[in-house]
Amino acid sequence: MNAKKELTVELAEGICKTCGDKREVYYLSDFLYGEKLLRTEDGKHYVYLNCFDDTAFDEIELILKSIFANKNLSQEKEIEYFNKIFGISCDSVNGVKIDGSKTKIACLSCGSEQLTINEKFPPEMVQRILPEVTHNLWDQMDKQMKKQAILSEFKKRCIV
Ligand SMILES: [Zn+2]
């Protein structure tokens, strides 16, 4: 079971271009610095992350810094790679891995990521309970295993 968090989110309507089904689309306020809604790999579910409270966030950043050393990456690239790798430290949600670099949200019925998003003006704020990022499996790994996992994900997903 994942931890859950009650959040105030901005609500929009997503309409699937493939099957026509509707789903709720959420945004966090821009003022919530350090808080994010990540996605599961299949794009279907939101997962709440608070970068400041998160136990793995700093740890991964530190390990990545040593991998990035001498690679002369732009700050944007470093952020992009961090987002791509962060998910390996997160427990799955509904059996699906988290992808910190995913920005699209998918249709709950057919899985298509082609959605028309209708934002509301003025914005409508609602309370929703969403799964929260946890690192139970990650925390059972020792430092060396974590480093290996990050390195192999880096080689797989980040082209330098
Ligand atoms: Zn659909």
Coordinates of N, CA and C and ligand atoms in Angstrom, one line a residue:
M1 N 0.8 -1.2 0.0 CA 0.0 0.0 0.0 C 0.9 1.3 0.0
N2 N 0.5 2.2 -0.9 CA 1.2 3.4 -0.9 C 0.6 4.4 0.1
A3 N 1.5 5.3 0.6 CA 1.0 6.4 1.4 C 0.1 7.3 0.6
K4 N -0.9 7.9 1.3 CA -1.8 8.8 0.5 C -1.7 10.2 1.1
K5 N -2.0 11.1 0.3 CA -1.9 12.5 0.7 C -3.1 13.3 0.2
E6 N -3.8 14.0 1.1 CA -4.9 14.9 0.6 C -4.3 16.2 0.2
L7 N -4.7 16.6 -1.1 CA -4.1 17.8 -1.7 C -5.2 18.7 -2.2
T8 N -4.8 20.0 -2.3 CA -5.7 20.9 -3.0 C -5.0 21.1 -4.4
V9 N -5.8 20.7 -5.4 CA -5.3 20.8 -6.8 C -6.2 21.6 -7.6
E10 N -5.6 22.1 -8.7 CA -6.4 22.8 -9.7 C -7.0 21.7 -10.7
L11 N -8.2 21.8 -10.9 CA -8.9 20.7 -11.7 C -9.1 21.2 -13.2
A12 N -8.8 20.3 -14.1 CA -9.1 20.5 -15.5 C -9.7 19.2 -16.0
E13 N -10.3 19.3 -17.2 CA -10.9 18.1 -17.8 C -10.1 17.7 -19.0
G14 N -9.8 16.4 -19.0 CA -9.1 15.8 -20.1 C -10.0 14.9 -20.9
I15 N -10.1 15.1 -22.2 CA -10.9 14.3 -23.1 C -10.0 13.5 -24.1
C16 N -10.2 12.2 -24.0 CA -9.3 11.4 -24.9 C -9.7 11.5 -26.3
K17 N -8.6 11.8 -27.2 CA -8.9 11.9 -28.6 C -9.1 10.6 -29.3
T18 N -8.7 9.5 -28.6 CA -8.9 8.2 -29.2 C -10.2 7.6 -28.9
C19 N -10.6 7.5 -27.6 CA -11.9 6.8 -27.3 C -12.9 7.8 -26.7
G20 N -12.6 9.0 -26.5 CA -13.6 10.0 -26.1 C -13.9 10.0 -24.6
D21 N -13.3 9.1 -23.8 CA -13.5 9.1 -22.4 C -12.9 10.4 -21.7
K22 N -13.5 10.7 -20.6 CA -13.0 11.9 -19.9 C -12.3 11.4 -18.6
R23 N -11.4 12.3 -18.2 CA -10.7 12.0 -16.9 C -10.4 13.4 -16.2
E24 N -10.1 13.3 -14.9 CA -9.7 14.6 -14.3 C -8.2 14.8 -14.5
V25 N -7.9 16.0 -14.7 CA -6.4 16.4 -14.8 C -6.1 17.4 -13.7
Y26 N -5.0 17.2 -13.1 CA -4.7 18.0 -11.9 C -3.4 18.9 -12.1
Y27 N -3.4 20.0 -11.5 CA -2.2 20.8 -11.4 C -2.0 21.3 -10.0
L28 N -0.8 21.4 -9.6 CA -0.4 22.0 -8.3 C -0.2 23.5 -8.6
S29 N -0.5 24.3 -7.6 CA -0.3 25.7 -7.7 C 1.2 26.0 -7.9
D30 N 1.5 26.9 -8.8 CA 2.9 27.3 -9.1 C 3.6 27.8 -7.8
F31 N 2.8 28.2 -6.8 CA 3.5 28.8 -5.6 C 4.0 27.7 -4.7
L32 N 3.6 26.4 -5.0 CA 4.1 25.3 -4.1 C 5.5 24.9 -4.6
Y33 N 6.4 25.7 -4.3 CA 7.8 25.4 -4.7 C 8.3 24.1 -4.0
G34 N 8.9 23.2 -4.9 CA 9.4 22.0 -4.3 C 8.4 20.9 -4.3
E35 N 7.1 21.1 -4.6 CA 6.1 20.1 -4.6 C 5.8 19.8 -6.1
K36 N 5.6 18.5 -6.4 CA 5.3 18.1 -7.8 C 4.3 17.0 -7.8
L37 N 3.7 16.9 -9.0 CA 2.9 15.7 -9.3 C 3.6 14.9 -10.3
L38 N 4.2 13.7 -9.9 CA 4.8 12.9 -10.9 C 3.7 12.0 -11.6
R39 N 4.2 11.2 -12.5 CA 3.3 10.2 -13.2 C 3.8 8.8 -13.1
T40 N 2.9 7.9 -13.1 CA 3.3 6.5 -13.3 C 3.8 6.3 -14.8
E41 N 4.6 5.3 -15.0 CA 5.1 5.0 -16.4 C 4.1 5.0 -17.4
D42 N 2.9 4.4 -17.1 CA 1.8 4.3 -18.1 C 1.0 5.6 -18.2
G43 N 1.4 6.6 -17.4 CA 0.8 7.9 -17.6 C -0.6 8.1 -16.9
K44 N -1.0 7.0 -16.3 CA -2.4 7.0 -15.8 C -2.6 7.6 -14.5
H45 N -1.6 7.6 -13.6 CA -1.8 8.1 -12.2 C -0.8 9.1 -11.8
Y46 N -1.3 10.1 -11.0 CA -0.5 11.1 -10.4 C 0.1 10.6 -9.1
V47 N 1.3 11.0 -8.8 CA 1.9 10.6 -7.5 C 2.6 11.9 -6.9
Y48 N 2.2 12.2 -5.7 CA 2.7 13.4 -5.1 C 4.1 13.3 -4.6
L49 N 4.9 14.3 -4.8 CA 6.3 14.4 -4.3 C 6.6 15.7 -3.7
N50 N 7.1 15.7 -2.5 CA 7.6 16.9 -1.8 C 9.1 16.8 -1.8
C51 N 9.8 17.5 -2.7 CA 11.2 17.4 -2.8 C 12.0 17.7 -1.5
F52 N 11.4 18.6 -0.7 CA 12.1 18.9 0.6 C 12.0 17.9 1.6
D53 N 10.9 17.2 1.7 CA 10.7 16.1 2.7 C 11.2 14.8 2.2
D54 N 11.5 14.7 0.9 CA 11.7 13.3 0.4 C 13.1 12.8 0.8
T55 N 13.2 11.6 1.2 CA 14.4 11.0 1.8 C 15.4 10.7 0.7
A56 N 15.0 10.3 -0.5 CA 15.9 9.9 -1.5 C 16.4 11.0 -2.4
F57 N 15.7 12.1 -2.4 CA 16.0 13.2 -3.3 C 17.4 13.7 -3.3
D58 N 17.8 14.1 -2.1 CA 19.2 14.6 -1.9 C 20.3 13.5 -2.2
E59 N 19.9 12.3 -1.8 CA 20.8 11.2 -1.9 C 21.1 10.9 -3.4
I60 N 20.1 10.9 -4.2 CA 20.2 10.7 -5.6 C 21.0 11.9 -6.3
E61 N 20.7 13.1 -5.9 CA 21.3 14.2 -6.4 C 22.8 14.1 -6.2
L62 N 23.2 13.7 -5.0 CA 24.6 13.6 -4.6 C 25.3 12.5 -5.4
I63 N 24.7 11.4 -5.6 CA 25.3 10.3 -6.4 C 25.4 10.7 -7.9
L64 N 24.4 11.4 -8.4 CA 24.4 11.9 -9.7 C 25.5 12.9 -10.0
K65 N 25.7 13.8 -9.0 CA 26.8 14.8 -9.1 C 28.1 14.1 -9.4
S66 N 28.4 13.0 -8.7 CA 29.7 12.3 -9.0 C 29.7 11.7 -10.4
I67 N 28.5 11.3 -10.9 CA 28.5 10.7 -12.2 C 28.6 11.8 -13.3
F68 N 28.0 13.0 -12.9 CA 28.0 14.1 -13.9 C 29.4 14.8 -13.9
A69 N 30.2 14.6 -12.9 CA 31.5 15.3 -12.8 C 32.3 15.1 -14.1
N70 N 32.9 16.2 -14.6 CA 33.7 16.2 -15.8 C 32.9 16.0 -17.1
K71 N 31.6 15.9 -17.0 CA 30.8 15.6 -18.2 C 30.4 17.0 -18.9
N72 N 30.5 18.0 -18.1 CA 30.2 19.3 -18.6 C 28.8 19.5 -19.2
L73 N 27.8 19.1 -18.4 CA 26.4 19.2 -18.8 C 25.8 20.5 -18.4
S74 N 24.9 20.9 -19.3 CA 24.2 22.2 -18.9 C 23.3 21.8 -17.7
Q75 N 22.8 22.9 -17.0 CA 21.9 22.7 -15.9 C 20.6 22.0 -16.3
E76 N 20.1 22.4 -17.5 CA 18.9 21.8 -18.0 C 19.1 20.3 -18.2
K77 N 20.2 19.9 -18.7 CA 20.5 18.4 -18.9 C 20.5 17.7 -17.6
E78 N 21.2 18.3 -16.6 CA 21.3 17.7 -15.3 C 19.9 17.5 -14.7
I79 N 19.1 18.5 -14.8 CA 17.7 18.4 -14.3 C 16.9 17.3 -15.1
E80 N 17.1 17.3 -16.4 CA 16.4 16.3 -17.2 C 16.9 14.9 -16.8
Y81 N 18.1 14.7 -16.6 CA 18.7 13.3 -16.2 C 18.2 13.0 -14.8
F82 N 18.2 13.9 -13.9 CA 17.8 13.6 -12.6 C 16.3 13.1 -12.6
N83 N 15.5 13.8 -13.4 CA 14.1 13.4 -13.5 C 13.9 12.0 -14.1
K84 N 14.8 11.7 -15.0 CA 14.7 10.4 -15.7 C 15.1 9.3 -14.7
I85 N 16.0 9.6 -13.8 CA 16.5 8.6 -12.9 C 15.8 8.4 -11.6
F86 N 15.2 9.5 -11.1 CA 14.6 9.6 -9.8 C 13.6 8.4 -9.6
G87 N 12.8 8.0 -10.6 CA 11.8 7.0 -10.5 C 12.3 5.7 -10.0
I88 N 13.6 5.3 -10.2 CA 14.1 4.0 -9.8 C 14.1 3.9 -8.3
S89 N 14.1 5.1 -7.6 CA 14.1 5.0 -6.1 C 12.7 4.9 -5.5
C90 N 11.6 5.0 -6.4 CA 10.3 5.1 -5.9 C 9.6 3.8 -5.9
D91 N 8.8 3.5 -4.9 CA 7.9 2.3 -4.9 C 6.9 2.4 -6.0
S92 N 6.5 1.3 -6.6 CA 5.5 1.3 -7.6 C 4.1 1.8 -7.1
V93 N 3.3 2.3 -7.9 CA 2.0 2.7 -7.6 C 1.0 1.8 -8.4
N94 N 0.1 1.1 -7.7 CA -0.8 0.2 -8.4 C 0.0 -0.8 -9.3
G95 N 1.2 -1.2 -8.9 CA 2.0 -2.1 -9.6 C 2.7 -1.5 -10.8
V96 N 2.7 -0.2 -10.9 CA 3.3 0.5 -12.1 C 4.4 1.4 -11.5
K97 N 5.6 1.4 -12.2 CA 6.7 2.2 -11.8 C 6.4 3.7 -12.0
I98 N 7.1 4.5 -11.3 CA 7.0 6.0 -11.5 C 8.1 6.5 -12.4
D99 N 7.7 7.3 -13.3 CA 8.7 8.0 -14.2 C 8.7 9.5 -14.0
G100 N 9.7 9.9 -13.3 CA 9.8 11.3 -12.9 C 10.0 12.3 -14.1
S101 N 10.2 11.8 -15.3 CA 10.4 12.6 -16.5 C 9.2 12.7 -17.3
K102 N 8.2 12.0 -16.9 CA 6.9 12.0 -17.7 C 6.1 13.2 -17.5
T103 N 5.6 13.9 -18.5 CA 4.8 15.0 -18.3 C 3.4 14.9 -18.8
K104 N 3.2 13.9 -19.7 CA 1.8 13.7 -20.2 C 1.0 12.8 -19.2
I105 N -0.3 13.0 -19.3 CA -1.2 12.1 -18.6 C -2.1 11.3 -19.5
A106 N -2.3 10.1 -19.2 CA -3.0 9.2 -20.1 C -4.4 8.9 -19.8
C107 N -5.2 8.5 -20.8 CA -6.6 8.1 -20.7 C -6.6 6.9 -19.8
L108 N -7.6 6.9 -18.8 CA -7.7 5.7 -17.9 C -8.3 4.5 -18.6
S109 N -9.0 4.7 -19.7 CA -9.7 3.6 -20.4 C -8.8 3.0 -21.4
C110 N -8.2 3.7 -22.3 CA -7.5 3.1 -23.4 C -6.0 3.4 -23.3
G111 N -5.5 4.2 -22.4 CA -4.1 4.4 -22.2 C -3.5 5.4 -23.2
S112 N -4.3 6.0 -24.1 CA -3.7 7.0 -25.0 C -3.3 8.2 -24.3
E113 N -2.2 8.8 -24.8 CA -1.7 10.1 -24.2 C -2.1 11.3 -25.0
Q114 N -3.0 11.1 -25.9 CA -3.5 12.2 -26.7 C -4.8 12.7 -26.1
L115 N -4.7 13.6 -25.3 CA -5.9 14.2 -24.6 C -6.0 15.7 -24.9
T116 N -7.3 16.1 -25.0 CA -7.6 17.5 -25.1 C -7.8 18.0 -23.7
I117 N -7.0 18.9 -23.2 CA -7.2 19.4 -21.9 C -8.0 20.7 -21.8
N118 N -9.1 20.7 -21.2 CA -9.8 22.0 -21.0 C -9.6 22.5 -19.6
E119 N -8.8 23.6 -19.5 CA -8.6 24.3 -18.2 C -9.8 25.2 -18.0
K120 N -10.0 25.4 -16.7 CA -11.2 26.2 -16.3 C -10.8 27.6 -15.9
F121 N -11.6 28.6 -16.4 CA -11.4 30.0 -16.0 C -12.6 30.5 -15.4
P122 N -12.6 31.0 -14.1 CA -11.5 31.0 -13.3 C -11.1 29.5 -12.8
P123 N -9.9 29.3 -12.3 CA -9.5 27.9 -12.0 C -10.4 27.4 -10.9
E124 N -10.7 26.1 -11.0 CA -11.5 25.4 -9.9 C -10.5 24.6 -9.1
M125 N -10.5 24.9 -7.7 CA -9.7 24.1 -6.8 C -10.5 23.1 -6.1
V126 N -9.9 21.8 -6.1 CA -10.6 20.7 -5.4 C -9.7 20.0 -4.5
Q127 N -10.3 19.2 -3.6 CA -9.5 18.3 -2.7 C -9.5 16.9 -3.3
R128 N -8.3 16.4 -3.4 CA -8.2 15.0 -3.9 C -7.1 14.2 -3.1
I129 N -7.4 12.9 -2.9 CA -6.4 12.1 -2.2 C -5.6 11.3 -3.2
L130 N -4.3 11.6 -3.2 CA -3.4 11.0 -4.2 C -2.3 10.2 -3.6
P131 N -1.8 9.2 -4.2 CA -0.7 8.4 -3.7 C 0.5 9.3 -3.5
E132 N 1.3 9.0 -2.5 CA 2.5 9.8 -2.3 C 3.8 9.0 -2.5
V133 N 4.8 9.6 -3.1 CA 6.1 8.9 -3.4 C 6.6 8.3 -2.1
T134 N 6.9 7.0 -2.1 CA 7.6 6.3 -1.0 C 8.8 5.6 -1.5
H135 N 9.8 5.2 -0.6 CA 11.0 4.6 -1.1 C 11.3 3.4 -0.2
N136 N 10.3 2.6 0.1 CA 10.6 1.4 1.0 C 11.6 0.4 0.4
L137 N 11.5 0.1 -0.9 CA 12.4 -0.9 -1.4 C 13.8 -0.3 -1.5
W138 N 13.8 1.0 -2.0 CA 15.1 1.7 -2.2 C 15.9 1.8 -0.8
D139 N 15.1 2.0 0.2 CA 15.8 2.2 1.5 C 16.4 0.9 2.1
Q140 N 16.0 -0.2 1.5 CA 16.6 -1.5 1.9 C 17.9 -1.8 1.2
M141 N 18.2 -1.0 0.2 CA 19.5 -1.2 -0.6 C 20.6 -0.5 0.1
D142 N 21.8 -1.1 0.0 CA 23.0 -0.4 0.6 C 23.5 0.7 -0.4
K143 N 24.4 1.4 0.0 CA 25.0 2.5 -0.8 C 25.5 2.1 -2.1
Q144 N 26.2 1.0 -2.1 CA 26.8 0.5 -3.3 C 25.8 0.0 -4.3
M145 N 24.7 -0.6 -3.8 CA 23.6 -1.1 -4.7 C 22.9 0.1 -5.3
K146 N 22.7 1.1 -4.5 CA 22.0 2.3 -5.0 C 22.8 3.0 -6.1
K147 N 24.1 3.1 -5.9 CA 25.0 3.7 -6.9 C 25.0 2.9 -8.2
Q148 N 25.0 1.6 -8.1 CA 25.0 0.7 -9.3 C 23.7 0.9 -10.0
A149 N 22.6 0.9 -9.2 CA 21.2 1.1 -9.9 C 21.1 2.4 -10.6
I150 N 21.7 3.4 -10.0 CA 21.6 4.8 -10.7 C 22.5 4.8 -11.9
L151 N 23.7 4.2 -11.8 CA 24.6 4.1 -12.9 C 24.0 3.4 -14.1
S152 N 23.4 2.2 -13.8 CA 22.8 1.5 -14.9 C 21.6 2.2 -15.5
E153 N 20.8 2.8 -14.7 CA 19.7 3.6 -15.3 C 20.2 4.8 -16.1
F154 N 21.3 5.4 -15.6 CA 21.9 6.5 -16.3 C 22.4 6.1 -17.7
K155 N 23.0 4.9 -17.8 CA 23.5 4.4 -19.1 C 22.4 4.1 -20.0
K156 N 21.3 3.6 -19.4 CA 20.1 3.2 -20.2 C 19.3 4.4 -20.8
R157 N 19.2 5.4 -19.9 CA 18.2 6.4 -20.3 C 18.8 7.8 -20.6
C158 N 20.1 8.0 -20.3 CA 20.7 9.3 -20.5 C 21.8 9.2 -21.5
I159 N 21.6 10.0 -22.6 CA 22.7 10.0 -23.6 C 23.6 11.1 -23.4
V160 N 24.8 10.8 -23.2 CA 25.8 11.9 -22.9 C 26.7 12.0 -24.1
Ligands
ZN1 ZN -9.0 6.8 -24.3

